[in-house]
Coordinates of C-alpha atoms in Angstrom, one line a residue:
M20 CA 57.1 114.6 54.4
L21 CA 56.2 118.0 55.7
N22 CA 58.8 120.6 54.7
V23 CA 58.0 124.2 55.7
D24 CA 60.3 127.1 55.1
N25 CA 58.9 130.3 56.6
K26 CA 61.5 133.1 56.8
L27 CA 59.3 135.3 59.0
D28 CA 57.5 133.1 61.5
G29 CA 59.5 129.9 61.7
G30 CA 58.6 126.5 60.4
L31 CA 55.4 125.6 62.4
T32 CA 53.3 127.4 65.0
V33 CA 50.8 125.5 67.2
A34 CA 48.9 127.8 69.6
S35 CA 45.5 128.5 71.0
T36 CA 43.0 130.3 68.8
Q37 CA 41.9 133.9 69.4
E38 CA 38.9 132.5 71.2
G39 CA 41.2 130.6 73.6
V40 CA 40.7 127.1 72.2
A41 CA 43.8 125.0 72.6
S42 CA 45.4 123.4 69.5
G43 CA 47.5 120.3 68.9
A44 CA 49.7 118.8 66.2
Y45 CA 51.2 115.3 65.7
I46 CA 54.1 115.3 63.3
K47 CA 55.2 111.8 62.2
D48 CA 58.0 110.8 59.8
S49 CA 58.5 114.4 58.7
S50 CA 61.0 117.2 58.6
I51 CA 60.5 120.9 59.5
L52 CA 63.0 123.7 58.9
G53 CA 62.4 127.3 59.9
V54 CA 64.2 130.6 60.2
G55 CA 63.9 132.1 63.7
Y56 CA 62.7 128.7 65.1
G57 CA 61.9 125.3 63.7
A58 CA 58.5 125.1 65.5
T59 CA 56.8 126.8 68.4
V60 CA 54.0 125.6 70.7
G61 CA 52.2 127.8 73.1
W62 CA 49.0 128.9 74.9
D63 CA 48.0 125.5 76.4
S64 CA 48.6 123.6 73.2
L65 CA 50.3 120.2 72.4
L66 CA 53.0 119.4 69.9
I67 CA 54.2 115.8 69.3
F68 CA 57.1 114.8 67.0
D69 CA 57.3 111.1 66.2
N70 CA 60.4 109.9 64.3
S71 CA 60.7 113.5 62.9
K72 CA 63.2 116.2 62.7
V73 CA 62.7 119.9 63.5
E74 CA 65.4 122.5 63.0
G75 CA 65.6 126.2 63.6
V76 CA 68.2 128.5 62.1
S77 CA 68.9 132.2 62.7
L78 CA 71.3 134.8 61.3
Q79 CA 71.8 136.2 64.8
S80 CA 70.9 135.3 68.4
D81 CA 67.5 136.4 69.5
P82 CA 66.8 136.6 73.3
R83 CA 63.2 135.5 72.6
G84 CA 64.5 132.1 71.4
G85 CA 65.7 133.0 67.9
G86 CA 67.6 130.1 66.4
A87 CA 65.9 127.4 68.6
G88 CA 64.8 124.1 67.3
V89 CA 61.5 124.4 69.2
T90 CA 60.2 127.1 71.4
V91 CA 57.7 126.2 74.2
G92 CA 55.5 128.7 76.0
S93 CA 53.2 127.3 78.7
A94 CA 52.5 124.3 76.5
I95 CA 53.4 120.6 76.0
L96 CA 56.1 119.2 73.8
K97 CA 57.0 115.6 73.2
L98 CA 59.8 114.2 71.1
L99 CA 59.4 110.5 70.5
N100 CA 61.0 107.5 68.8
G101 CA 64.2 109.0 67.5
S102 CA 63.0 112.5 66.8
Q103 CA 65.5 115.4 66.7
A104 CA 65.2 119.0 67.8
L105 CA 68.1 121.1 66.4
G106 CA 68.8 124.7 66.9
V107 CA 71.6 127.0 65.7
V108 CA 71.5 128.5 69.2
D109 CA 69.4 126.4 71.7
G110 CA 67.8 123.1 71.0
I111 CA 64.6 123.8 73.0
F112 CA 63.7 127.3 74.4
I113 CA 61.1 127.3 77.2
S114 CA 59.4 130.4 78.4
T115 CA 56.1 132.0 79.3
N116 CA 53.8 133.2 76.5
L117 CA 51.1 135.8 75.7
R118 CA 47.5 134.6 75.5
P119 CA 45.1 136.2 73.1
G120 CA 44.4 139.6 74.3
G121 CA 47.9 140.1 75.8
E122 CA 47.5 138.2 79.0
I123 CA 50.7 136.5 80.2
S124 CA 50.3 132.7 80.6
T125 CA 51.8 131.2 83.8
E126 CA 51.0 127.5 83.2
V127 CA 53.8 125.0 83.6
S128 CA 55.4 123.8 80.4
E129 CA 55.8 120.0 80.0
V130 CA 58.6 118.7 77.9
V131 CA 59.2 115.0 77.3
I132 CA 62.3 113.7 75.4
D133 CA 61.8 110.0 74.8
G134 CA 64.5 108.1 72.9
S135 CA 65.3 111.3 71.0
I136 CA 68.0 113.9 70.4
V137 CA 68.1 117.6 71.4
K138 CA 71.0 119.7 70.2
G139 CA 71.8 123.4 70.6
E140 CA 74.6 124.3 68.2
R141 CA 75.9 127.5 70.0
G142 CA 73.9 127.5 73.2
A143 CA 72.3 125.0 75.5
A144 CA 70.4 121.9 74.6
I145 CA 67.4 123.2 76.7
K146 CA 67.0 126.7 78.0
V147 CA 64.4 127.9 80.5
A148 CA 64.2 131.7 80.6
K149 CA 62.0 134.7 81.4
I150 CA 60.3 136.8 78.8
H151 CA 57.5 139.3 79.1
K152 CA 59.0 139.9 82.6
T153 CA 57.5 136.6 83.9
P154 CA 59.7 133.6 84.9
A155 CA 58.9 130.3 83.3
I156 CA 58.1 127.0 85.0
A157 CA 59.0 123.7 83.3
N158 CA 58.8 120.0 84.0
I159 CA 61.3 118.2 81.8
T160 CA 61.7 114.5 81.4
I161 CA 64.6 112.9 79.6
Q162 CA 64.1 109.1 79.2
N163 CA 64.8 105.9 77.3
N164 CA 68.4 106.6 76.2
S165 CA 67.8 110.1 74.9
T166 CA 70.7 112.4 74.1
L167 CA 71.3 116.1 74.8
Y168 CA 74.0 118.3 73.4
G169 CA 74.9 121.9 74.2
G170 CA 77.5 123.7 72.1
N171 CA 78.4 125.8 75.2
G172 CA 78.7 122.7 77.3
N173 CA 75.3 123.2 79.0
L174 CA 72.6 120.6 78.8
L175 CA 70.1 122.8 80.7
E176 CA 70.2 126.5 81.6
V177 CA 67.6 128.1 83.9
E178 CA 67.6 131.9 84.0
G179 CA 65.6 134.9 85.2
G180 CA 63.9 133.5 88.3
S181 CA 62.5 130.6 86.3
T182 CA 62.0 127.1 87.7
A183 CA 63.0 123.8 86.1
N184 CA 62.2 120.3 87.4
L185 CA 64.4 117.9 85.5
K186 CA 64.0 114.1 85.6
V187 CA 66.5 111.9 83.8
D188 CA 65.4 108.3 83.4
D189 CA 67.6 105.6 81.8
S190 CA 69.7 108.1 79.7
R191 CA 73.4 108.9 79.7
L192 CA 74.1 112.7 79.5
N193 CA 77.4 114.6 79.2
G194 CA 77.3 118.3 80.0
N195 CA 76.3 120.8 82.7
L196 CA 73.0 121.7 84.4
T197 CA 73.1 125.3 85.5
A198 CA 70.8 127.8 87.2
D199 CA 71.4 131.5 88.0
D200 CA 71.2 132.8 91.5
T201 CA 67.5 133.9 91.0
S202 CA 66.2 130.6 89.6
I203 CA 65.3 127.1 90.9
L204 CA 66.7 123.9 89.6
N205 CA 65.5 120.5 90.9
V206 CA 67.1 117.4 89.4
T207 CA 66.2 113.7 89.6
L208 CA 68.4 111.0 88.2
E209 CA 66.9 107.5 88.2
N210 CA 66.7 104.0 86.7
Y211 CA 70.5 103.8 85.7
A212 CA 70.6 107.3 84.4
Q213 CA 74.1 108.7 84.2
L214 CA 75.2 112.4 84.2
T215 CA 78.8 113.5 83.7
G216 CA 79.2 117.3 84.3
N217 CA 78.7 120.1 86.7
I218 CA 75.5 120.8 88.6
I219 CA 75.5 124.5 89.4
N220 CA 73.0 126.1 91.9
S221 CA 70.8 123.2 92.1
N222 CA 68.2 123.4 94.9
T223 CA 67.6 119.7 95.1
L224 CA 69.3 116.7 93.6
A225 CA 67.8 113.1 93.9
I226 CA 69.9 110.2 92.7
N227 CA 67.9 106.9 92.8
S228 CA 67.7 103.4 91.6
A229 CA 71.3 102.8 90.4
A230 CA 71.6 106.3 88.8
S231 CA 74.9 108.1 89.0
W232 CA 76.5 111.6 88.7
Q233 CA 80.1 112.1 87.9
M234 CA 81.5 115.4 88.9
V235 CA 84.0 117.3 86.7
D236 CA 84.7 120.2 89.1
D237 CA 83.9 121.3 92.6
S238 CA 80.1 121.4 92.9
S239 CA 77.5 122.7 95.3
V240 CA 73.9 121.4 95.9
K241 CA 71.5 122.7 98.5
A242 CA 70.0 119.3 99.2
L243 CA 71.0 115.8 98.1
S244 CA 68.9 112.7 98.6
M245 CA 69.9 109.3 97.5
N246 CA 68.1 106.0 97.2
G247 CA 70.6 103.5 95.7
G248 CA 72.4 106.2 93.7
R249 CA 76.0 107.0 93.2
V250 CA 78.2 110.2 93.1
S251 CA 81.7 109.9 91.6
F252 CA 84.2 112.7 92.3
G253 CA 85.8 111.9 89.0
E254 CA 89.5 111.7 87.9
G255 CA 92.3 114.3 87.8
A256 CA 92.3 116.9 90.5
F257 CA 90.7 116.3 93.8
R258 CA 87.3 117.8 94.3
T259 CA 84.9 119.0 96.9
L260 CA 81.2 118.4 96.9
T261 CA 79.4 120.9 99.2
L262 CA 75.9 120.1 100.3
G263 CA 73.3 122.0 102.3
G264 CA 71.9 118.6 103.5
L265 CA 72.2 114.9 102.8
S266 CA 69.7 112.1 103.3
G267 CA 68.9 108.5 102.1
S268 CA 71.5 105.9 101.2
G269 CA 74.0 106.0 98.4
T270 CA 77.6 105.5 97.4
F271 CA 80.4 108.1 96.9
D272 CA 83.4 107.3 94.7
M273 CA 86.4 109.1 96.1
R274 CA 90.2 109.3 95.7
I275 CA 92.8 110.2 98.3
N276 CA 96.6 110.6 98.6
L277 CA 97.7 110.0 102.1
D278 CA 101.3 111.0 101.2
N279 CA 100.4 114.7 100.6
H280 CA 97.4 114.5 102.9
S281 CA 94.9 115.5 100.2
G282 CA 91.9 114.0 98.6
D283 CA 88.3 114.4 97.6
L284 CA 86.0 115.8 100.3
L285 CA 82.3 115.5 101.0
K286 CA 81.3 118.6 102.9
V287 CA 77.8 118.8 104.4
N288 CA 77.1 122.3 105.9
G289 CA 73.8 121.1 107.3
Q290 CA 72.4 117.9 108.6
A291 CA 73.7 114.6 107.2
N292 CA 71.3 111.6 107.6
G293 CA 71.1 108.1 106.3
N294 CA 73.5 105.3 105.6
H295 CA 76.2 105.9 102.9
T296 CA 79.1 104.0 101.5
L297 CA 82.5 105.5 100.5
K298 CA 84.3 103.7 97.7
V299 CA 87.8 105.0 98.2
Q300 CA 89.8 104.1 95.1
N301 CA 92.2 101.3 95.9
T302 CA 95.7 101.0 94.5
G303 CA 98.8 98.8 94.7
L304 CA 101.1 101.8 94.7
E305 CA 102.9 102.4 97.9
L306 CA 102.8 105.3 100.3
V307 CA 106.0 107.1 100.8
T308 CA 105.2 108.4 104.3
P309 CA 105.5 105.5 106.7
E310 CA 103.2 107.0 109.3
V311 CA 99.8 108.1 108.1
E312 CA 98.1 111.2 109.5
P313 CA 94.3 110.9 109.7
L314 CA 92.7 112.4 106.5
M315 CA 89.2 113.9 106.6
V316 CA 87.0 112.6 103.8
V317 CA 83.5 113.6 105.2
D318 CA 82.8 116.9 107.0
T319 CA 79.3 117.4 108.5
D320 CA 77.6 119.7 110.9
G321 CA 75.6 117.0 112.6
G322 CA 72.9 114.5 111.9
D323 CA 72.7 110.7 112.3
A324 CA 74.4 109.7 109.1
Q325 CA 76.6 106.7 109.1
F326 CA 79.4 106.2 106.6
G327 CA 81.4 103.0 105.8
L328 CA 84.1 102.0 103.4
L329 CA 83.1 99.6 100.6
G330 CA 84.6 96.3 101.6
G331 CA 85.4 97.7 105.1
K332 CA 88.9 98.9 104.1
A333 CA 90.7 101.2 101.7
D334 CA 93.7 99.4 100.0
L335 CA 96.6 101.8 99.6
G336 CA 99.6 99.8 98.6
V337 CA 100.8 97.1 101.0
Y338 CA 98.2 97.9 103.7
S339 CA 94.5 98.4 104.0
Y340 CA 93.3 101.4 106.1
E341 CA 90.1 102.0 108.1
L342 CA 87.5 104.7 108.3
E343 CA 87.0 106.3 111.7
Q344 CA 84.3 108.7 113.0
R345 CA 85.6 111.6 115.1
G346 CA 82.7 113.8 116.3
D347 CA 80.6 114.7 113.2
D348 CA 83.5 114.0 110.8
W349 CA 85.0 110.9 109.2
F350 CA 88.7 110.2 108.6
I351 CA 90.9 107.6 106.9
V352 CA 93.3 106.4 109.6
G353 CA 96.3 104.1 109.7
S354 CA 96.1 102.9 113.3
G355 CA 94.2 99.7 112.4
K356 CA 95.9 99.0 109.1
T357 CA 96.1 95.4 107.9
I358 CA 97.8 93.6 105.0
S359 CA 95.9 94.3 101.8
P360 CA 94.4 91.6 99.6
S361 CA 97.0 92.4 96.9
T362 CA 99.8 91.8 99.4
Q363 CA 98.1 88.6 100.6
S364 CA 98.0 87.3 97.1
V365 CA 101.7 88.0 96.5
L366 CA 102.8 86.3 99.7
A367 CA 100.5 83.2 99.1
L368 CA 101.9 82.7 95.6
F369 CA 105.5 82.8 96.8
N370 CA 104.7 80.5 99.7
A371 CA 102.8 77.9 97.7
A372 CA 105.6 76.5 95.5
P373 CA 107.4 74.3 98.1
N374 CA 104.0 72.8 99.2
I375 CA 103.3 72.0 95.6
W376 CA 106.7 70.4 95.1
N377 CA 106.5 68.2 98.2
S378 CA 102.9 67.1 97.4
E379 CA 104.0 65.9 94.0
L380 CA 106.9 64.1 95.6
T381 CA 104.5 62.1 97.9
T382 CA 103.1 60.2 94.9
L383 CA 106.5 59.2 93.7
R384 CA 107.5 57.8 97.2
S385 CA 104.7 55.2 97.0
R386 CA 105.9 54.2 93.6
M387 CA 109.4 53.4 94.8
G388 CA 108.0 51.2 97.5
E389 CA 106.4 49.1 94.7
V390 CA 109.6 48.8 92.7
R391 CA 111.9 47.4 95.4
G392 CA 112.8 43.8 95.0
K393 CA 110.8 43.4 91.8
P394 CA 112.6 41.7 88.9
L395 CA 110.6 43.4 86.2
G396 CA 110.5 47.0 85.1
G397 CA 107.3 48.8 84.2
A398 CA 105.3 51.8 83.2
W399 CA 103.1 53.5 85.7
M400 CA 100.8 56.4 86.3
R401 CA 99.5 58.2 89.4
S402 CA 96.5 60.6 89.6
Y403 CA 96.4 62.6 92.8
G404 CA 94.6 65.4 94.6
S405 CA 94.9 67.2 97.9
R406 CA 93.7 70.1 99.9
F407 CA 96.0 72.4 102.0
N408 CA 95.2 75.1 104.5
A409 CA 98.3 77.2 104.7
S410 CA 99.6 80.4 106.2
T411 CA 102.7 82.6 105.7
G412 CA 105.0 83.8 108.4
D413 CA 103.0 87.1 108.4
G414 CA 99.7 85.3 109.1
V415 CA 98.3 85.4 105.5
N416 CA 95.9 82.4 105.3
Y417 CA 95.0 80.7 102.1
Q418 CA 93.5 77.4 100.9
Q419 CA 95.2 75.4 98.2
K420 CA 93.6 72.7 96.1
Q421 CA 95.8 70.5 94.0
S422 CA 95.1 67.9 91.3
G423 CA 97.7 66.3 89.0
L424 CA 99.0 63.4 87.1
T425 CA 102.4 61.7 87.0
L426 CA 103.6 59.2 84.4
G427 CA 106.8 57.2 84.7
V428 CA 108.8 54.2 83.5
D429 CA 111.6 52.3 85.4
A430 CA 113.7 49.2 85.1
P431 CA 116.0 47.1 87.3
L432 CA 119.8 47.2 86.8
Q433 CA 122.3 44.5 87.6
V434 CA 124.6 45.6 90.5
G435 CA 127.1 43.7 92.6
V436 CA 125.3 44.2 95.9
G437 CA 121.6 44.2 96.3
E438 CA 119.0 45.3 93.7
L439 CA 118.9 48.7 92.0
S440 CA 116.0 50.1 89.9
L441 CA 116.2 53.4 88.0
G442 CA 113.4 55.4 86.4
V443 CA 112.2 58.7 84.9
M444 CA 108.9 60.5 85.3
A445 CA 107.1 63.6 84.1
G446 CA 103.9 65.2 85.3
Y447 CA 101.6 68.2 85.7
S448 CA 99.6 69.6 88.6
K449 CA 97.0 72.4 88.7
N450 CA 96.9 74.3 92.0
D451 CA 94.2 76.8 92.9
L452 CA 94.7 79.2 95.8
D453 CA 91.7 80.7 97.6
L454 CA 92.2 83.7 99.8
S455 CA 89.5 85.7 101.5
R456 CA 86.7 87.7 99.7
G457 CA 87.3 86.7 96.1
T458 CA 91.1 87.0 95.9
T459 CA 92.6 83.9 94.2
G460 CA 95.7 82.6 92.6
N461 CA 96.7 79.7 90.5
V462 CA 99.9 77.8 89.8
D463 CA 100.4 75.4 86.9
S464 CA 103.3 73.1 87.7
Y465 CA 105.1 71.1 85.0
Y466 CA 107.9 68.7 86.1
V467 CA 110.3 66.0 85.0
G468 CA 112.7 64.0 87.1
G469 CA 114.6 60.8 87.8
Y470 CA 114.6 58.4 90.7
G471 CA 116.2 55.3 91.9
T472 CA 115.9 52.7 94.7
W473 CA 118.6 50.4 96.1
L474 CA 117.5 47.4 98.2
L475 CA 120.0 45.4 100.1
D476 CA 119.5 41.7 101.0
D477 CA 118.8 42.3 104.7
G478 CA 116.0 44.8 103.8
Y479 CA 117.8 48.1 104.1
Y480 CA 117.0 50.5 101.2
L481 CA 118.0 53.9 99.9
D482 CA 115.7 56.0 97.7
G483 CA 116.8 59.0 95.7
V484 CA 114.8 61.6 93.7
L485 CA 115.9 64.5 91.6
K486 CA 113.0 66.7 90.2
L487 CA 112.9 69.8 88.1
N488 CA 109.8 72.1 88.0
R489 CA 108.5 75.0 86.0
F490 CA 105.8 77.1 87.7
R491 CA 103.4 79.5 85.9
N492 CA 101.9 81.7 88.6
E493 CA 99.0 84.1 88.4
S494 CA 97.4 86.4 91.0
K495 CA 93.8 87.5 90.8
V496 CA 93.0 90.1 93.4
A497 CA 89.7 91.3 94.6
M498 CA 90.6 94.6 96.3
S499 CA 88.5 95.9 99.1
D500 CA 86.6 98.4 96.9
G501 CA 85.5 95.6 94.6
T502 CA 87.9 96.4 91.7
K503 CA 90.1 93.7 90.3
A504 CA 93.9 93.4 89.8
K505 CA 96.1 90.7 88.4
G506 CA 99.7 89.8 87.7
D507 CA 101.7 86.8 86.6
Y508 CA 105.2 85.4 86.5
E509 CA 107.1 82.2 85.8
S510 CA 109.7 80.5 88.0
S511 CA 111.7 77.3 88.1
A512 CA 112.6 74.9 90.9
V513 CA 115.0 72.1 91.5
G514 CA 115.0 69.7 94.4
G515 CA 115.8 66.3 95.6
S516 CA 115.1 63.7 98.2
L517 CA 117.0 61.0 100.0
E518 CA 115.2 58.3 102.1
F519 CA 116.9 55.6 104.1
G520 CA 114.9 52.8 105.7
R521 CA 114.5 49.1 106.3
H522 CA 111.8 46.7 105.2
I523 CA 111.3 44.1 108.0
N524 CA 109.2 41.0 107.4
F525 CA 107.4 39.1 110.1
A526 CA 105.3 35.9 110.1
D527 CA 102.0 35.7 108.2
G528 CA 103.0 38.4 105.8
Y529 CA 103.2 41.3 108.3
F530 CA 105.9 43.9 107.8
L531 CA 107.3 47.1 109.3
E532 CA 109.1 49.7 107.4
P533 CA 110.8 52.5 109.5
Y534 CA 112.5 55.3 107.5
A535 CA 114.1 58.7 107.6
Q536 CA 113.9 61.2 104.8
L537 CA 115.4 64.5 103.9
S538 CA 114.1 66.5 101.0
S539 CA 114.9 70.0 99.8
V540 CA 113.8 72.3 97.0
W541 CA 115.1 75.6 95.8
V542 CA 112.6 77.8 94.0
Q543 CA 113.9 80.5 91.7
G544 CA 113.2 84.1 92.9
D545 CA 111.4 86.5 90.6
S546 CA 109.8 89.9 90.5
Y547 CA 106.5 90.9 89.0
T548 CA 104.0 93.8 89.0
L549 CA 100.3 93.7 89.5
D550 CA 98.3 95.9 87.2
N551 CA 97.3 98.0 90.2
G552 CA 100.9 99.1 90.5
M553 CA 102.1 96.8 93.3
Q554 CA 105.6 95.4 92.9
A555 CA 106.7 92.1 94.4
N556 CA 110.1 90.4 94.6
N557 CA 111.8 87.6 96.3
E558 CA 115.3 86.2 95.9
R559 CA 114.3 82.6 96.4
T560 CA 112.0 80.3 98.3
Q561 CA 113.6 77.3 99.9
S562 CA 112.2 74.3 101.8
T563 CA 114.3 71.7 103.7
L564 CA 112.1 69.1 105.2
G565 CA 113.3 66.3 107.5
K566 CA 111.0 63.3 108.3
V567 CA 111.1 60.1 110.4
G568 CA 108.3 57.6 110.4
T569 CA 107.2 54.1 109.8
S570 CA 104.8 52.0 107.7
A571 CA 103.2 48.9 108.9
G572 CA 101.1 46.5 106.9
R573 CA 100.4 42.9 105.8
S574 CA 100.7 41.1 102.4
I575 CA 97.7 38.8 101.9
A576 CA 97.8 36.2 99.2
L577 CA 94.6 36.0 97.2
K578 CA 93.0 32.8 95.8
D579 CA 93.6 33.8 92.2
G580 CA 97.3 34.3 92.8
G581 CA 97.2 38.1 93.5
V582 CA 98.4 39.9 96.6
L583 CA 96.5 42.4 98.7
T584 CA 98.7 44.7 100.8
P585 CA 97.0 47.2 103.1
Y586 CA 99.2 49.4 105.3
L587 CA 99.2 52.3 107.7
R588 CA 101.8 55.1 108.0
V589 CA 102.8 57.6 110.6
A590 CA 105.6 60.2 110.5
M591 CA 106.9 63.3 112.2
A592 CA 108.3 66.0 110.0
Q593 CA 110.2 69.2 110.6
E594 CA 110.5 72.2 108.2
F595 CA 113.9 73.9 108.8
S596 CA 113.7 76.8 106.3
R597 CA 113.1 80.2 107.9
S598 CA 114.5 83.0 105.7
N599 CA 112.2 83.2 102.7
D600 CA 111.7 87.0 102.8
V601 CA 109.5 88.7 100.2
K602 CA 109.7 92.4 99.3
V603 CA 106.3 94.0 98.4
N604 CA 106.7 97.7 97.4
D605 CA 110.2 97.6 99.1
K606 CA 108.6 96.5 102.4
R607 CA 110.0 93.2 103.6
F608 CA 107.8 90.3 104.8
G609 CA 108.9 87.0 106.3
N610 CA 107.5 84.1 104.4
D611 CA 108.6 81.6 107.1
L612 CA 107.8 77.9 106.4
S613 CA 109.4 76.5 109.5
G614 CA 107.7 74.2 112.0
S615 CA 106.9 70.7 112.9
R616 CA 104.1 68.6 111.5
V617 CA 102.5 65.1 112.0
E618 CA 101.6 62.9 109.0
L619 CA 99.1 60.0 108.9
G620 CA 98.4 57.8 106.0
A621 CA 96.7 54.6 104.9
G622 CA 96.8 52.8 101.6
V623 CA 96.4 49.6 99.8
S624 CA 98.0 47.9 96.8
V625 CA 96.6 45.0 94.8
S626 CA 98.7 42.8 92.5
L627 CA 96.0 41.4 90.1
S628 CA 98.6 39.5 88.2
E629 CA 102.4 39.4 87.8
R630 CA 102.2 42.4 85.5
L631 CA 99.3 44.5 86.7
Q632 CA 99.2 46.3 90.0
L633 CA 96.7 48.9 91.4
H634 CA 97.4 51.3 94.2
A635 CA 95.6 53.8 96.4
D636 CA 97.0 56.0 99.1
F637 CA 95.3 58.5 101.5
D638 CA 97.1 61.1 103.7
Y639 CA 96.4 63.6 106.5
M640 CA 98.9 66.1 107.8
K641 CA 98.8 68.8 110.5
G642 CA 101.6 71.3 111.2
K643 CA 102.4 74.7 112.4
N644 CA 101.9 76.6 109.1
V645 CA 100.1 74.1 107.0
E646 CA 97.3 71.5 107.3
Q647 CA 96.4 68.9 104.8
P648 CA 92.8 67.8 105.6
W649 CA 93.0 65.2 102.9
G650 CA 95.3 63.9 100.2
A651 CA 94.8 61.0 97.9
N652 CA 96.5 59.3 94.9
V653 CA 95.5 56.3 92.9
G654 CA 97.4 54.6 90.1
L655 CA 98.4 51.5 88.3
K656 CA 101.6 49.8 87.2
L657 CA 102.1 47.6 84.1
A658 CA 105.2 45.5 84.3
F659 CA 107.1 44.4 81.2

């Protein structure tokens, strides 16, 4: 531990000898405290602090660096491995210095802050200033997660015609970088470095390799170059970044308000070159003004620069808007607006429930065909899956994958005419919705119901189903700018189905089964809000589906006493429901389900014994608003 308290000359001085020989000092695991300054290094000398602390105190501010942690005059200073430079005024004060004999030194000062802390209690973290009537020149490197703190809000101040070249590498800084009108400030941010604060009177600013600068006020830079960097205009009031020139490739985070025709502005008074991305903040909140006037977001005086919106669009409520070049300037326009991903997600969720309900019903229909004419009751299960390609009435396309399981039990009842069987069932299906570019939804469906089938002696039958569902719905939106939004709600549904047909037997076990079916489901309306502010509401979603078709197959007796029954099925269906409107941010969209569809199917059942039967069924369906490339269900029945 080195503890020096020198009230006249500071804590430690490292400088060239009177003969002009440079000096050096390496301070490790130590602490230095001085009045006037903690330590000073000058005259071509080197001072290194390694895991050490140096502190300067002063009773009053001294323009020559009084109260600085370290003063540097045409020399080299390094703070390494958690070292600290603390000053009651400035953390580090950089200037020129006098050589032995009174000659003013003009060499460049080199300062490296590596994994360390610099703090100026009342002034700046680092100050570069002129003394002895000669401006200073300094190369300053801040790296490896170092920290700067300036009590006056400034991390770096450059004054009196001095020059500072600042490089920030892999460190996160909060504060301002300033230069007076006579000085030169060149700044480089690189390797994930982050700066939050103003940059005032910078000559050049380079933002490279995933580094970023977040503005806190209007700012001006003479020349900005970017190589994979980012500039954020920040939160709160809209801001303007004024540049003398722009080059390279980078991203600008901006915000706009089309309602009051205002927003952040990138203004390039000179040439703008390179390829750049605008990340305009997306929102689910709705515009009040129905017609959008073009809003300028980039103003240049020429050059070959190209600007594009991240994700190709800017989501602002219900719609997504485009970026359009007009001359040398770039505008957000509403002429090519499309439905936003948030809106797509909302419409898809409200549209999905009837398809889910009907798909669950398909598995039950095959079960009732097994029950007819059987003297024994039984327990059964069906595992099923399907894939849907669906669209809403407003052209929102989505893919839906379903997987589920149904369990049930039924028994025959004595009636005066024909044979009657009644049963109950319960089940669950998981439904995943996939929209474009990462927007998804999911619906968990829980259901219970009852069913019955009545078979007359001449083969006519009547099937009936009543089913209750509870849906848990969730939207997961990937907005055009890459940010996420989500929302969820629950809804209930009730529906039923009636099917009338006839089972006609022919010779050698062949059969034909024409039928007509009418099913309808009513899904409870609900309202919910995505966490990006979008509001969605519908009063109800209803589906009424009529169907006519036939099944044809053959029952083949097996040598062991079992029966193999393969069959084919074809049907035409018509969806009659039209008015399933959805309100998104008080804008009404038609979620029309109506249209005709063709259904094809094939299946097989195998009775392995009087009590055990296996079943498999495969389906294809193609219609106006929905296609099912495949659907399958397999199951078993155990009679008792």
